[in-house]
PDB file of C-alpha atoms and ligand atoms in Angstrom:
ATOM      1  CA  UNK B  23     133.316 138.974  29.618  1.00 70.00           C
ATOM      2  CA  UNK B  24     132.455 142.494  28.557  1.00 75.00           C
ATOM      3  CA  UNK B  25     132.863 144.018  32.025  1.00 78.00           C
ATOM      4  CA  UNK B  26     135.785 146.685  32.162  1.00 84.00           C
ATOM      5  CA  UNK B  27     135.901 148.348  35.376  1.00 80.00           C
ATOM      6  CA  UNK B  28     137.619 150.959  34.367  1.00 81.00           C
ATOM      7  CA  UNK B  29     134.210 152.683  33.349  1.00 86.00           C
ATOM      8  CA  UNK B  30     133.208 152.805  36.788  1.00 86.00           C
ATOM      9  CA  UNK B  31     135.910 153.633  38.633  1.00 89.00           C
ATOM     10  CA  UNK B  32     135.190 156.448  41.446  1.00 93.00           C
ATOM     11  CA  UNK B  33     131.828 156.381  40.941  1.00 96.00           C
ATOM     12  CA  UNK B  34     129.540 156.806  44.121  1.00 96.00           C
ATOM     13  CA  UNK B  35     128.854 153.290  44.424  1.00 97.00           C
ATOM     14  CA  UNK B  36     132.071 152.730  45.324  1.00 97.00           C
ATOM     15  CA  UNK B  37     132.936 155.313  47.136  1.00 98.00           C
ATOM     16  CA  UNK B  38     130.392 153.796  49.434  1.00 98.00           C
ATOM     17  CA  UNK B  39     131.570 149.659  48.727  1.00 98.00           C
ATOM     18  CA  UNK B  40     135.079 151.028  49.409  1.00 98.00           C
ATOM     19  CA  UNK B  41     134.734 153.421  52.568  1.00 98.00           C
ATOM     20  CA  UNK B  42     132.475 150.499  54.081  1.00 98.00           C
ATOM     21  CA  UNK B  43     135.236 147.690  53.314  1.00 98.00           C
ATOM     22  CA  UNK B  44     138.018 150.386  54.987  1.00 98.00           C
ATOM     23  CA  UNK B  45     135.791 150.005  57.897  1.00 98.00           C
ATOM     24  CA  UNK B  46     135.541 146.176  58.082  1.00 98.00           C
ATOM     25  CA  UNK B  47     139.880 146.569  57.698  1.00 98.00           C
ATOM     26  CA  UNK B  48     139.695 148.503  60.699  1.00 98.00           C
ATOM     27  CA  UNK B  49     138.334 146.021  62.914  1.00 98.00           C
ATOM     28  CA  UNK B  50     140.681 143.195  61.593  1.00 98.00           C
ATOM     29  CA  UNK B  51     143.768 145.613  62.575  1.00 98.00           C
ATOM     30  CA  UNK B  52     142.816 145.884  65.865  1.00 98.00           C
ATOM     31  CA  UNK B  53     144.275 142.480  66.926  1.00 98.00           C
ATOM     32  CA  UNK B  54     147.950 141.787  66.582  1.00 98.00           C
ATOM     33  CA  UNK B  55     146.550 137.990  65.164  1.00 98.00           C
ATOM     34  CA  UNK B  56     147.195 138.070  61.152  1.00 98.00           C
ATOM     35  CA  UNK B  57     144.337 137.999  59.059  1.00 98.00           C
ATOM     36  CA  UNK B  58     143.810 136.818  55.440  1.00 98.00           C
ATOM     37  CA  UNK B  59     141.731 139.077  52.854  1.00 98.00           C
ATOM     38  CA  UNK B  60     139.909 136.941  50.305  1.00 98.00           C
ATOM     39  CA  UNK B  61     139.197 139.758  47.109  1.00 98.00           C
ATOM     40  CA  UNK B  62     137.213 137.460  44.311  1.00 98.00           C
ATOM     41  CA  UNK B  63     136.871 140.151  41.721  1.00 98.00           C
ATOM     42  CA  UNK B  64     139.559 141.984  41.932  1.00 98.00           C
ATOM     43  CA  UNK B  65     139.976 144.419  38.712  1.00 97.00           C
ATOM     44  CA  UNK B  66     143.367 146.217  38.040  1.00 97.00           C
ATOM     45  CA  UNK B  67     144.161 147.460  41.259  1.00 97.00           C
ATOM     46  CA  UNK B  68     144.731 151.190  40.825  1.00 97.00           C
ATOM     47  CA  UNK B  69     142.404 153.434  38.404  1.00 96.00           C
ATOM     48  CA  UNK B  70     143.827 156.476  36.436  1.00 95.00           C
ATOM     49  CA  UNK B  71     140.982 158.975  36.296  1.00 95.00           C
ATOM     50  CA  UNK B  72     142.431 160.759  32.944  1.00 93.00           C
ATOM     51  CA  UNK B  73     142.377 157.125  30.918  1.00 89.00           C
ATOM     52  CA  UNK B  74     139.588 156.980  28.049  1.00 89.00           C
ATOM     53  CA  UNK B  75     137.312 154.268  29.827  1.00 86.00           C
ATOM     54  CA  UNK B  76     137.192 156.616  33.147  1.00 85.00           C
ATOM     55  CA  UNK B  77     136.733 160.252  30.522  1.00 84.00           C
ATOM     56  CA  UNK B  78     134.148 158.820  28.417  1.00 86.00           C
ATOM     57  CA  UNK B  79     131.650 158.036  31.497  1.00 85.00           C
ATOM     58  CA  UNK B  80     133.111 160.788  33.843  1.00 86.00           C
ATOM     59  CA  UNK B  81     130.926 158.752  36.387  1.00 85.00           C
ATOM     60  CA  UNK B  82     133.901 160.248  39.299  1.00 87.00           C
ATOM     61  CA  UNK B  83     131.714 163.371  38.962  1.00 87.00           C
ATOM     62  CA  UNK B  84     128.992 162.061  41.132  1.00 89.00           C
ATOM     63  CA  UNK B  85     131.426 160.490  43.176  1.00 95.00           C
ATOM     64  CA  UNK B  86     135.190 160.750  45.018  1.00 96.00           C
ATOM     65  CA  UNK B  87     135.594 164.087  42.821  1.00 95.00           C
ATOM     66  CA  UNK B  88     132.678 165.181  45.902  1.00 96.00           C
ATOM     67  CA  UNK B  89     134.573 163.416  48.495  1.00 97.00           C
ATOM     68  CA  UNK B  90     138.341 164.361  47.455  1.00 97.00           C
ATOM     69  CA  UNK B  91     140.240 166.765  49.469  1.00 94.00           C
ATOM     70  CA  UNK B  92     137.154 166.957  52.487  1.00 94.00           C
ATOM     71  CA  UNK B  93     137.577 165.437  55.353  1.00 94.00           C
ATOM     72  CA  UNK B  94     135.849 162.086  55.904  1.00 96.00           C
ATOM     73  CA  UNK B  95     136.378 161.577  59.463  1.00 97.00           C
ATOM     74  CA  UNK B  96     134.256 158.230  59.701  1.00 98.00           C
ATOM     75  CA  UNK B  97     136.360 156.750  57.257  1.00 98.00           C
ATOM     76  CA  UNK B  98     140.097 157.614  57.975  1.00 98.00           C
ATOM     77  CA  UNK B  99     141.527 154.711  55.993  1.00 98.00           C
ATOM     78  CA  UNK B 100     139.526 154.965  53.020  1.00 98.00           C
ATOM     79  CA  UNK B 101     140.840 159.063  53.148  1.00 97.00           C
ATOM     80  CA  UNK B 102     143.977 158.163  54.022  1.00 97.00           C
ATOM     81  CA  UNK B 103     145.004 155.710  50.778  1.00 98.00           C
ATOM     82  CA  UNK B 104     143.129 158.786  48.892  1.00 97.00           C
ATOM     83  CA  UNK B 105     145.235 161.358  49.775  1.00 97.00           C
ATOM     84  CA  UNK B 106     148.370 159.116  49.504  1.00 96.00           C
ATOM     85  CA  UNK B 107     147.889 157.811  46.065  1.00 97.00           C
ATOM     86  CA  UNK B 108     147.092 161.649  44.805  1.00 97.00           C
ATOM     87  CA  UNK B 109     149.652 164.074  46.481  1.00 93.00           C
ATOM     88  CA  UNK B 110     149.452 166.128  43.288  1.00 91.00           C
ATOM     89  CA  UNK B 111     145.321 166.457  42.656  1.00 94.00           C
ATOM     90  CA  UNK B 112     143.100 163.651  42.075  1.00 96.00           C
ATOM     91  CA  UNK B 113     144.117 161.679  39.343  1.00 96.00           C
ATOM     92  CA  UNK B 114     144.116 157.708  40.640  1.00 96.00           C
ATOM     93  CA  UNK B 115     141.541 156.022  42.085  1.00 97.00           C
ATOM     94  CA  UNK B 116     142.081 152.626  44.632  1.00 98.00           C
ATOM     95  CA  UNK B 117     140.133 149.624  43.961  1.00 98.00           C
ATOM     96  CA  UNK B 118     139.840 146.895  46.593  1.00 98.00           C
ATOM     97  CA  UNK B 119     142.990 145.105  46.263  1.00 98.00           C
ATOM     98  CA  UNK B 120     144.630 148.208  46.536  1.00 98.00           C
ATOM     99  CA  UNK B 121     142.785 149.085  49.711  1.00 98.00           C
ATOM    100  CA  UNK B 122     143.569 146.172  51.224  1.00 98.00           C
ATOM    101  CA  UNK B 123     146.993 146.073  50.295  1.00 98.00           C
ATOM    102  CA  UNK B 124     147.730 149.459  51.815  1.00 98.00           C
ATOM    103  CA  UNK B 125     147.294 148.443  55.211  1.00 98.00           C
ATOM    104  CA  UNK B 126     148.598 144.918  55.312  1.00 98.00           C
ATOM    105  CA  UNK B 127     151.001 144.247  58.190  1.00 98.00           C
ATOM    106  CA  UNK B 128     153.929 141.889  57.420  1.00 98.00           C
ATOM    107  CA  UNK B 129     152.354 138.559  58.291  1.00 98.00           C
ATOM    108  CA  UNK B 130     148.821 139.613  56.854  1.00 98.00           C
ATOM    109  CA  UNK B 131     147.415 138.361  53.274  1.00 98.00           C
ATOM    110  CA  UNK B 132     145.740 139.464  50.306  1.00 98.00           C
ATOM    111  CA  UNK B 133     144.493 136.867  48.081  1.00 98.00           C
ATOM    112  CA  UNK B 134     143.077 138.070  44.959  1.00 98.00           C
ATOM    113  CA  UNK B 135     141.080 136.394  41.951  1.00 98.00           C
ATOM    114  CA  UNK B 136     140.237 138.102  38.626  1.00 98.00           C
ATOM    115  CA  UNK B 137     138.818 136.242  35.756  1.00 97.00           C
ATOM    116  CA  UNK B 138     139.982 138.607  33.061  1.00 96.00           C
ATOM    117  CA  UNK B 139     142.505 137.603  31.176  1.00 96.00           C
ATOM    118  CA  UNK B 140     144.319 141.265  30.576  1.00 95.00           C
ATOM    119  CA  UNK B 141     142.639 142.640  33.714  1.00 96.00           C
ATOM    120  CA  UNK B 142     144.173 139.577  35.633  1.00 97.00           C
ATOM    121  CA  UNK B 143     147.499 140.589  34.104  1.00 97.00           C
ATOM    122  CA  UNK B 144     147.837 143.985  34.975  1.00 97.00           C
ATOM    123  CA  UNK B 145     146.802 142.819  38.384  1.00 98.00           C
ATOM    124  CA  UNK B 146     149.560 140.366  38.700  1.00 98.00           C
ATOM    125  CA  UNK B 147     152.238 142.886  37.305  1.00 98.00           C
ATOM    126  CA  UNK B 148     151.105 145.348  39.519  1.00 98.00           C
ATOM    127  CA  UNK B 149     151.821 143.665  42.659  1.00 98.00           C
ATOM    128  CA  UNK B 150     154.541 140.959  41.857  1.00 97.00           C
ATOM    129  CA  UNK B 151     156.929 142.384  44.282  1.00 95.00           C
ATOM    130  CA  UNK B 152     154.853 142.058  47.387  1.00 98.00           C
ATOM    131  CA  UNK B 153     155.277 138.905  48.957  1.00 98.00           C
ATOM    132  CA  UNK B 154     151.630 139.786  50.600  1.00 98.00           C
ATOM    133  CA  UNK B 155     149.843 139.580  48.020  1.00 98.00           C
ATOM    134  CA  UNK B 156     148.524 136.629  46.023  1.00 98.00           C
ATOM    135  CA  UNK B 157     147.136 137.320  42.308  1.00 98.00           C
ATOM    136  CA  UNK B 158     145.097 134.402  41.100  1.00 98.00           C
ATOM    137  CA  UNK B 159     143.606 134.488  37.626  1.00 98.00           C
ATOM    138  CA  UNK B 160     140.578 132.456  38.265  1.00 97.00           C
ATOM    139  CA  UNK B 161     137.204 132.135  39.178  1.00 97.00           C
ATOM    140  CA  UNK B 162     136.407 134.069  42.565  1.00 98.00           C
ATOM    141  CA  UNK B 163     133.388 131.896  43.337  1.00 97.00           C
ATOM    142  CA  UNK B 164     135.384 129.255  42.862  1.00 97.00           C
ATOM    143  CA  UNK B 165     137.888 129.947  45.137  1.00 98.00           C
ATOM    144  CA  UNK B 166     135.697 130.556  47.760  1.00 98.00           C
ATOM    145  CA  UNK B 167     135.459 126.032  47.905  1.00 95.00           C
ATOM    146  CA  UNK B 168     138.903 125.954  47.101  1.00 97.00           C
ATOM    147  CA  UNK B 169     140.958 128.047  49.509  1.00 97.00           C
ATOM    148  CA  UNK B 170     138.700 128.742  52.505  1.00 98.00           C
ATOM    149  CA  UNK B 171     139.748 128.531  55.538  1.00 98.00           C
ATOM    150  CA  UNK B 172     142.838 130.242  55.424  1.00 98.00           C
ATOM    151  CA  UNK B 173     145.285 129.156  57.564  1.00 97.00           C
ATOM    152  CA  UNK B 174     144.717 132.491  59.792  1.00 97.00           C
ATOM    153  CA  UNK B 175     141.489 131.720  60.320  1.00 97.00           C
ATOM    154  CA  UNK B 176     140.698 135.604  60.479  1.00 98.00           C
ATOM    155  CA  UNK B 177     139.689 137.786  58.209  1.00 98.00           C
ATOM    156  CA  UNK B 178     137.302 138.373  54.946  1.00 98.00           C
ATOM    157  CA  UNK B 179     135.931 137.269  51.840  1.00 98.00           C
ATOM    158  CA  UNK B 180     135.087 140.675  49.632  1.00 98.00           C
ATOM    159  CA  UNK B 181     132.584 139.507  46.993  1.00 98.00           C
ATOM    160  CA  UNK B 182     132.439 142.431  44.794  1.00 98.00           C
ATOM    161  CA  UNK B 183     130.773 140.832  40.885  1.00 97.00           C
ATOM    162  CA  UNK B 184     129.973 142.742  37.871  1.00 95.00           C
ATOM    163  CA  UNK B 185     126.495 141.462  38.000  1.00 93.00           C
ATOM    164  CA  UNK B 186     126.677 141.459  34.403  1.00 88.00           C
ATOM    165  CA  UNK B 187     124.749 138.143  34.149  1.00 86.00           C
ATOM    166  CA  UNK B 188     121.136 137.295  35.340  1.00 86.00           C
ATOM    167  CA  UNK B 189     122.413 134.524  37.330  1.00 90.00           C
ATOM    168  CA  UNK B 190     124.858 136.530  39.837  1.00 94.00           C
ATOM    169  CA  UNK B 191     122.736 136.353  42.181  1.00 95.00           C
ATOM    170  CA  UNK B 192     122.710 132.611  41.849  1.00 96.00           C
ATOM    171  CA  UNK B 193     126.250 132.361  41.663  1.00 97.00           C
ATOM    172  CA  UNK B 194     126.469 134.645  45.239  1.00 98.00           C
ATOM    173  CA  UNK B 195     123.647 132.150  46.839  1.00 98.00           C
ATOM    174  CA  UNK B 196     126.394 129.012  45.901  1.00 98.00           C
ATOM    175  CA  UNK B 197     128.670 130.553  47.124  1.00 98.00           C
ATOM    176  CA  UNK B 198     127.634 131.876  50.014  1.00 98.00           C
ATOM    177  CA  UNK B 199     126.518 128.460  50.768  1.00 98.00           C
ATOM    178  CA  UNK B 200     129.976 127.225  49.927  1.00 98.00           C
ATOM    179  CA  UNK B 201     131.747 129.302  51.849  1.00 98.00           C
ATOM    180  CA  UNK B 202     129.800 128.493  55.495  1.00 98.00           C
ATOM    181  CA  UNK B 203     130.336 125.115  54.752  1.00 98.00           C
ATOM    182  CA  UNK B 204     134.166 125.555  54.788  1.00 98.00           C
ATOM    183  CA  UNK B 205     134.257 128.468  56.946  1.00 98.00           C
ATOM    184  CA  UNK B 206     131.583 129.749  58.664  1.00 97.00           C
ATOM    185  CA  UNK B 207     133.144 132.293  61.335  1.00 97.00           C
ATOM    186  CA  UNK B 208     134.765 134.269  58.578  1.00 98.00           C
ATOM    187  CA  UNK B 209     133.268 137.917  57.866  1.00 98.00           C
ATOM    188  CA  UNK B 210     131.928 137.818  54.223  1.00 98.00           C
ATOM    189  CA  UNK B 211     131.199 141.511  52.863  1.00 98.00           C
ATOM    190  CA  UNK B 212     129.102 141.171  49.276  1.00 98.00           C
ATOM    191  CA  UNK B 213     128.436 144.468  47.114  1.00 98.00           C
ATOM    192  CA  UNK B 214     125.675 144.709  45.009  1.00 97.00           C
ATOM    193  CA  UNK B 215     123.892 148.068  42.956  1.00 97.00           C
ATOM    194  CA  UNK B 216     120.794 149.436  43.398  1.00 96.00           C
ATOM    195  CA  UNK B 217     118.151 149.769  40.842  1.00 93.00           C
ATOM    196  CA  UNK B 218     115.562 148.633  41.938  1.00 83.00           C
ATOM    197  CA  UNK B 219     114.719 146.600  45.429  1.00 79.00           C
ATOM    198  CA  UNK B 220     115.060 143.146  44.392  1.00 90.00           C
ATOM    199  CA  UNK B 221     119.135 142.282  44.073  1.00 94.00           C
ATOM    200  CA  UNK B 222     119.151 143.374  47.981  1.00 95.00           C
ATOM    201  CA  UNK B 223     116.558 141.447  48.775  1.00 95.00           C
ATOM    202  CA  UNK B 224     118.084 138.389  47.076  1.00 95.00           C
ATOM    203  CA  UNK B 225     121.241 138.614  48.537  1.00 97.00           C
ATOM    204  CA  UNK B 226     119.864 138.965  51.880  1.00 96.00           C
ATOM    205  CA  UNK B 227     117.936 135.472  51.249  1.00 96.00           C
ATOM    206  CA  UNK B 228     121.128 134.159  50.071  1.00 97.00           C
ATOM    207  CA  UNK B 229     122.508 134.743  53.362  1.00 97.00           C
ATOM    208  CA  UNK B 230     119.830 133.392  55.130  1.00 96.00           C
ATOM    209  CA  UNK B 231     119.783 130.156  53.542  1.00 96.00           C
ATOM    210  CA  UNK B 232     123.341 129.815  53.591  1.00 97.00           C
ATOM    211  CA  UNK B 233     123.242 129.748  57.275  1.00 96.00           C
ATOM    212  CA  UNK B 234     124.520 132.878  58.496  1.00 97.00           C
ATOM    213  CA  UNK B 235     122.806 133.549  61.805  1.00 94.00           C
ATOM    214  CA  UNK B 236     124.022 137.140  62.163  1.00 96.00           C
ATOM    215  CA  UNK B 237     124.301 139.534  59.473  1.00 98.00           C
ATOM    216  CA  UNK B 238     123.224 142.977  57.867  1.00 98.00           C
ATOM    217  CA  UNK B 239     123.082 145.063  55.054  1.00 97.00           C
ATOM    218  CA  UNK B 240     123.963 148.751  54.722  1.00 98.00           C
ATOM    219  CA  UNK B 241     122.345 150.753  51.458  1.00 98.00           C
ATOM    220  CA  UNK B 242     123.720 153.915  50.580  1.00 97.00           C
ATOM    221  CA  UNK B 243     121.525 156.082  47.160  1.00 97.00           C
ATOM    222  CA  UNK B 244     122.644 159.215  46.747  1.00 96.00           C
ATOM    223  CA  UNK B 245     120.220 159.530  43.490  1.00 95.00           C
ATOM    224  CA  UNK B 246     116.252 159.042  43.756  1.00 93.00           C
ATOM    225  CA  UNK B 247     115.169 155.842  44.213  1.00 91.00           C
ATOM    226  CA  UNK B 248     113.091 155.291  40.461  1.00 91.00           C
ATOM    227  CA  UNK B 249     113.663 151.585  40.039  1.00 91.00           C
ATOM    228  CA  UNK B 250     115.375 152.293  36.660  1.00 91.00           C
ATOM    229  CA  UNK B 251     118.453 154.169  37.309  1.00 91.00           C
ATOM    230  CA  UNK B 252     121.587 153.192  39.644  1.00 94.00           C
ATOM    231  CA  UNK B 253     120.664 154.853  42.827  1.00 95.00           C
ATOM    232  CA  UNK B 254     123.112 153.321  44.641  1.00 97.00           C
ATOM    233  CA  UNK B 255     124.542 150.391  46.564  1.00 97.00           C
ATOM    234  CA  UNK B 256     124.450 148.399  49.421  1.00 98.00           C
ATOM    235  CA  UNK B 257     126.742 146.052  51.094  1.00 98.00           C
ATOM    236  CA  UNK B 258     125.668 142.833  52.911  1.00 98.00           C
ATOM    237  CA  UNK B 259     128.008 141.862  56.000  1.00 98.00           C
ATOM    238  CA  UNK B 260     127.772 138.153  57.031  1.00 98.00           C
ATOM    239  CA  UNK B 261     129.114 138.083  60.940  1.00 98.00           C
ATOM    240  CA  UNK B 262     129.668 141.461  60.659  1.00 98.00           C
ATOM    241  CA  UNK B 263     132.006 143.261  63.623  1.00 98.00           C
ATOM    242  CA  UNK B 264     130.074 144.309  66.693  1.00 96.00           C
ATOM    243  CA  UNK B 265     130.441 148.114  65.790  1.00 97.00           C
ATOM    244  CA  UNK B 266     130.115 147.803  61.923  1.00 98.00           C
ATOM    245  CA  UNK B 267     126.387 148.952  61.892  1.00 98.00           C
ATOM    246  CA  UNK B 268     127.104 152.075  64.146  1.00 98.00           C
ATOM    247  CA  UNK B 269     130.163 152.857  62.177  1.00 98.00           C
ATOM    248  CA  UNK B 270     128.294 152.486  58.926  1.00 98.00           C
ATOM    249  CA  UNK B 271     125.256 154.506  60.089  1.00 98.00           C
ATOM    250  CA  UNK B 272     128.352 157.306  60.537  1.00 98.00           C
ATOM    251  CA  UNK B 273     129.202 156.519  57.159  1.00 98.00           C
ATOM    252  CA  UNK B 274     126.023 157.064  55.775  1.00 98.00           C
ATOM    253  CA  UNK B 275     125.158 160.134  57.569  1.00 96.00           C
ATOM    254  CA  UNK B 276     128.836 161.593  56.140  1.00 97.00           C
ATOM    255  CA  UNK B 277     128.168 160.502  52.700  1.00 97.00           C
ATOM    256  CA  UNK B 278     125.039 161.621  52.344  1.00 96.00           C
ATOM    257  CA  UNK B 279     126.016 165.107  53.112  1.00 96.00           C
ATOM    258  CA  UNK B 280     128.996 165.255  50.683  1.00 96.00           C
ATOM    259  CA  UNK B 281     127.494 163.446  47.697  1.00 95.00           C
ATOM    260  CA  UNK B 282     123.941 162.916  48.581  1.00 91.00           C
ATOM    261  CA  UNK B 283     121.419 165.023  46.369  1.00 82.00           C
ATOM    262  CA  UNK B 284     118.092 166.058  47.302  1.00 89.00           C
ATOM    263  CA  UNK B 285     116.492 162.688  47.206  1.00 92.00           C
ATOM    264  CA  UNK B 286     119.166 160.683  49.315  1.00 95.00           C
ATOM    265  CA  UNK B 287     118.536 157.773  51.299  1.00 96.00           C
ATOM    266  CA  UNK B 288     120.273 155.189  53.396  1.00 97.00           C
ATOM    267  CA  UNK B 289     119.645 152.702  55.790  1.00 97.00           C
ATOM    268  CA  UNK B 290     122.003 150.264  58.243  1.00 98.00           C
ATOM    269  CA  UNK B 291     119.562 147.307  59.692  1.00 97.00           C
ATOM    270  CA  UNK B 292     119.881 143.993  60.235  1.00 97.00           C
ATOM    271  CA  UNK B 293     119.033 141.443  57.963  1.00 95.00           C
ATOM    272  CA  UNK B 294     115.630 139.447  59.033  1.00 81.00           C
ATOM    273  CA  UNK B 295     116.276 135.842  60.079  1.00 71.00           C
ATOM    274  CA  UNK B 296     119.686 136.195  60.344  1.00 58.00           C
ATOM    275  CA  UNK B 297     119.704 137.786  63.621  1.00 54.00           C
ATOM    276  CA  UNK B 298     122.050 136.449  66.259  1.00 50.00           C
ATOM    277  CA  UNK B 299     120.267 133.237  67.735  1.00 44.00           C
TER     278      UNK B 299
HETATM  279  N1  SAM G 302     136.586 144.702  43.585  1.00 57.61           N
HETATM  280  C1  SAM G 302     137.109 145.637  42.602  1.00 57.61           C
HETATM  281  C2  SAM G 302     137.328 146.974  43.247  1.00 57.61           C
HETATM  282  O1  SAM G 302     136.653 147.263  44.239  1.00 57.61           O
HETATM  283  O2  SAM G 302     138.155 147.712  42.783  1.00 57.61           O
HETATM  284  C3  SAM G 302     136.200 145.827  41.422  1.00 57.61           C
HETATM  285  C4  SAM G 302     135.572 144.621  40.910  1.00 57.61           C
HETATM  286  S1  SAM G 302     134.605 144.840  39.484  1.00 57.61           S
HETATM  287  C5  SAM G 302     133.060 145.330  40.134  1.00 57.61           C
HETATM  288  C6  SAM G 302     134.345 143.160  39.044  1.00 57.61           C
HETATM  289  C7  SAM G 302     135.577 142.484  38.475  1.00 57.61           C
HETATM  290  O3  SAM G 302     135.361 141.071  38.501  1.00 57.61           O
HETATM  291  C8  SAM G 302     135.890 142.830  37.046  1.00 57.61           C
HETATM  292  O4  SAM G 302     137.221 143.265  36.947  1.00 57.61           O
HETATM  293  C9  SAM G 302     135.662 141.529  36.253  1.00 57.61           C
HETATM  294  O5  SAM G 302     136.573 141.361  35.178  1.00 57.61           O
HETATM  295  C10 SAM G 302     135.895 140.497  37.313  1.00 57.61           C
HETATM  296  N2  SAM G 302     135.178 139.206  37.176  1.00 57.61           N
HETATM  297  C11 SAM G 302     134.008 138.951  36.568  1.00 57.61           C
HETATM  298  N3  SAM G 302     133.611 137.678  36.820  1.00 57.61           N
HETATM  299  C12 SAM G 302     134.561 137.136  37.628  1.00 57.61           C
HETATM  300  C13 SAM G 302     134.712 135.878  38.275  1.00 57.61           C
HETATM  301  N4  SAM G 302     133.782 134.913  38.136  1.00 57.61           N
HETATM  302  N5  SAM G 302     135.811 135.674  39.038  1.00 57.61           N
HETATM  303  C14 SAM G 302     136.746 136.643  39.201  1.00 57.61           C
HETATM  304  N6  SAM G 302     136.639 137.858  38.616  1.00 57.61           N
HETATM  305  C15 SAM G 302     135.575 138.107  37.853  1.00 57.61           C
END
């Protein structure tokens, strides 16, 4: 395992990956009904801009270093945990579990799996005191077959890989499969970049076949399209909630403005054949 996310961290993809998930948090707060939140790659938590990994790439640039300190009104939770974990300038930068964790309520869940070793370990460390919040360092996939349903039988599975290996998208397909099998009412949210058009495409069939009847996919490139170069990302929503594609189409048309460059593009549709029956 090579992958450090540390690199990354800010970056426009996940500005994108993270405002969208904020959005899918939303809905589950709505209802007083607990919910669980299943994170399989979880990373460390909490990014510190100024460390080496995060200066040698400087990849924040074309990222929350647009979005920090401007309003983003479609995503108030995502600016929210922003603004709170940087009262003094930007200098850290929330990952998913740390997103999540923000807004748990006392009977809500965060269960989170990361498969490197050190990575895994600051993970653990940093949340140990929060009875909330389950650190498990293991194989996401796997723990989509091994802990789905959760007893609340609300909530989401973030799938969120390096794609570092050529057989991700395998791995999403199996699991993907997995997880209707065990729980196929849950809202399952998978990330993926954008070089070129094929990884959406694949994830979308992986959907598809799994079973999912209604889902979509949200794609969000700030850079030009060239098939070479990370454009972007996109998010895949498997029974997505009812306003997610509006509220995403929001999204986009925010983002775009703030960190979008001249050839931008996004798009919110559903994803063919998995349309509600
Ligand atoms: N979700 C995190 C966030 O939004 O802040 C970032 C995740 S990063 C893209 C992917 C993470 O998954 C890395 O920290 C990597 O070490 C970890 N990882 C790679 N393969 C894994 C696996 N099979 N199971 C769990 N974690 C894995």
């Amino acid at each position: 395992m090579n992958y450090r996310h540390a690199f990354h961290a800010g970056n426009h993809t996940e500005v994108f990956k993270h405002a969208a998930l904020t959005l899918i948090l939303e809905h589950l707060l709505q209802k007083p009904k607990p919910f669980a939140v299943l994170d399989t790659h979880g990373g460390i938590g909490v990014y510190d801009l100024l460390s080496d990994e995060a200066m040698r790439t400087n990849e924040r640039d074309v990222g929350v270093n647009k979005v920090f300190g401007r309003p983003i009104s479609t995503a108030p939770i995502y600016q929210n945990v922003l603004e709170s974990l940087n009262g003094q300038g930007l200098r850290f930068y929330p990952g998913s579990p740390e997103l999540v964790r923000r807004v748990l309520r006392e009977n809500d869940r965060l269960i989170v799996c990361e498969l490197h070793p050190e990575d895994g370990g600051t993970l653990r460390e940093r949340y140990r005191g929060d009875p909330r919040v389950y650190v498990h360092l293991r194989d996401g996939y796997e723990a989509i077959g091994a802990m789905l349903p959760p007893p609340e039988r609300r909530g989401l599975v973030f799938i969120d890989p390096p794609f570092e290996g050529k057989d991700e998208s395998d791995r999403i397909a199996q699991a993907l499969r997995s997880g209707y099998r065990k729980w196929a009412t849950g809202i399952y949210a998978v990330w993926y970049p954008i070089k070129d058009t094929t990884l959406g495409d694949r994830v979308s069939t992986a959907i598809r076949d799994a079973g999912f009847k209604n889902a979509i996919r949200a794609e969000f490139c700030p850079i030009r399209r060239d098939g070479v170069t990370l454009a972007g990302s996109g998010m895949a929503v498997c029974n997505p909630p009812w306003t997610l594609k509006h509220r995403l189409q929001r999204l986009c048309d925010e983002l775009v403005v703030l960190i979008g460059g001249k050839f931008a593009s996004w798009s919110v549709e559903a994803i063919p054949d998995a349309q509600a029956a």
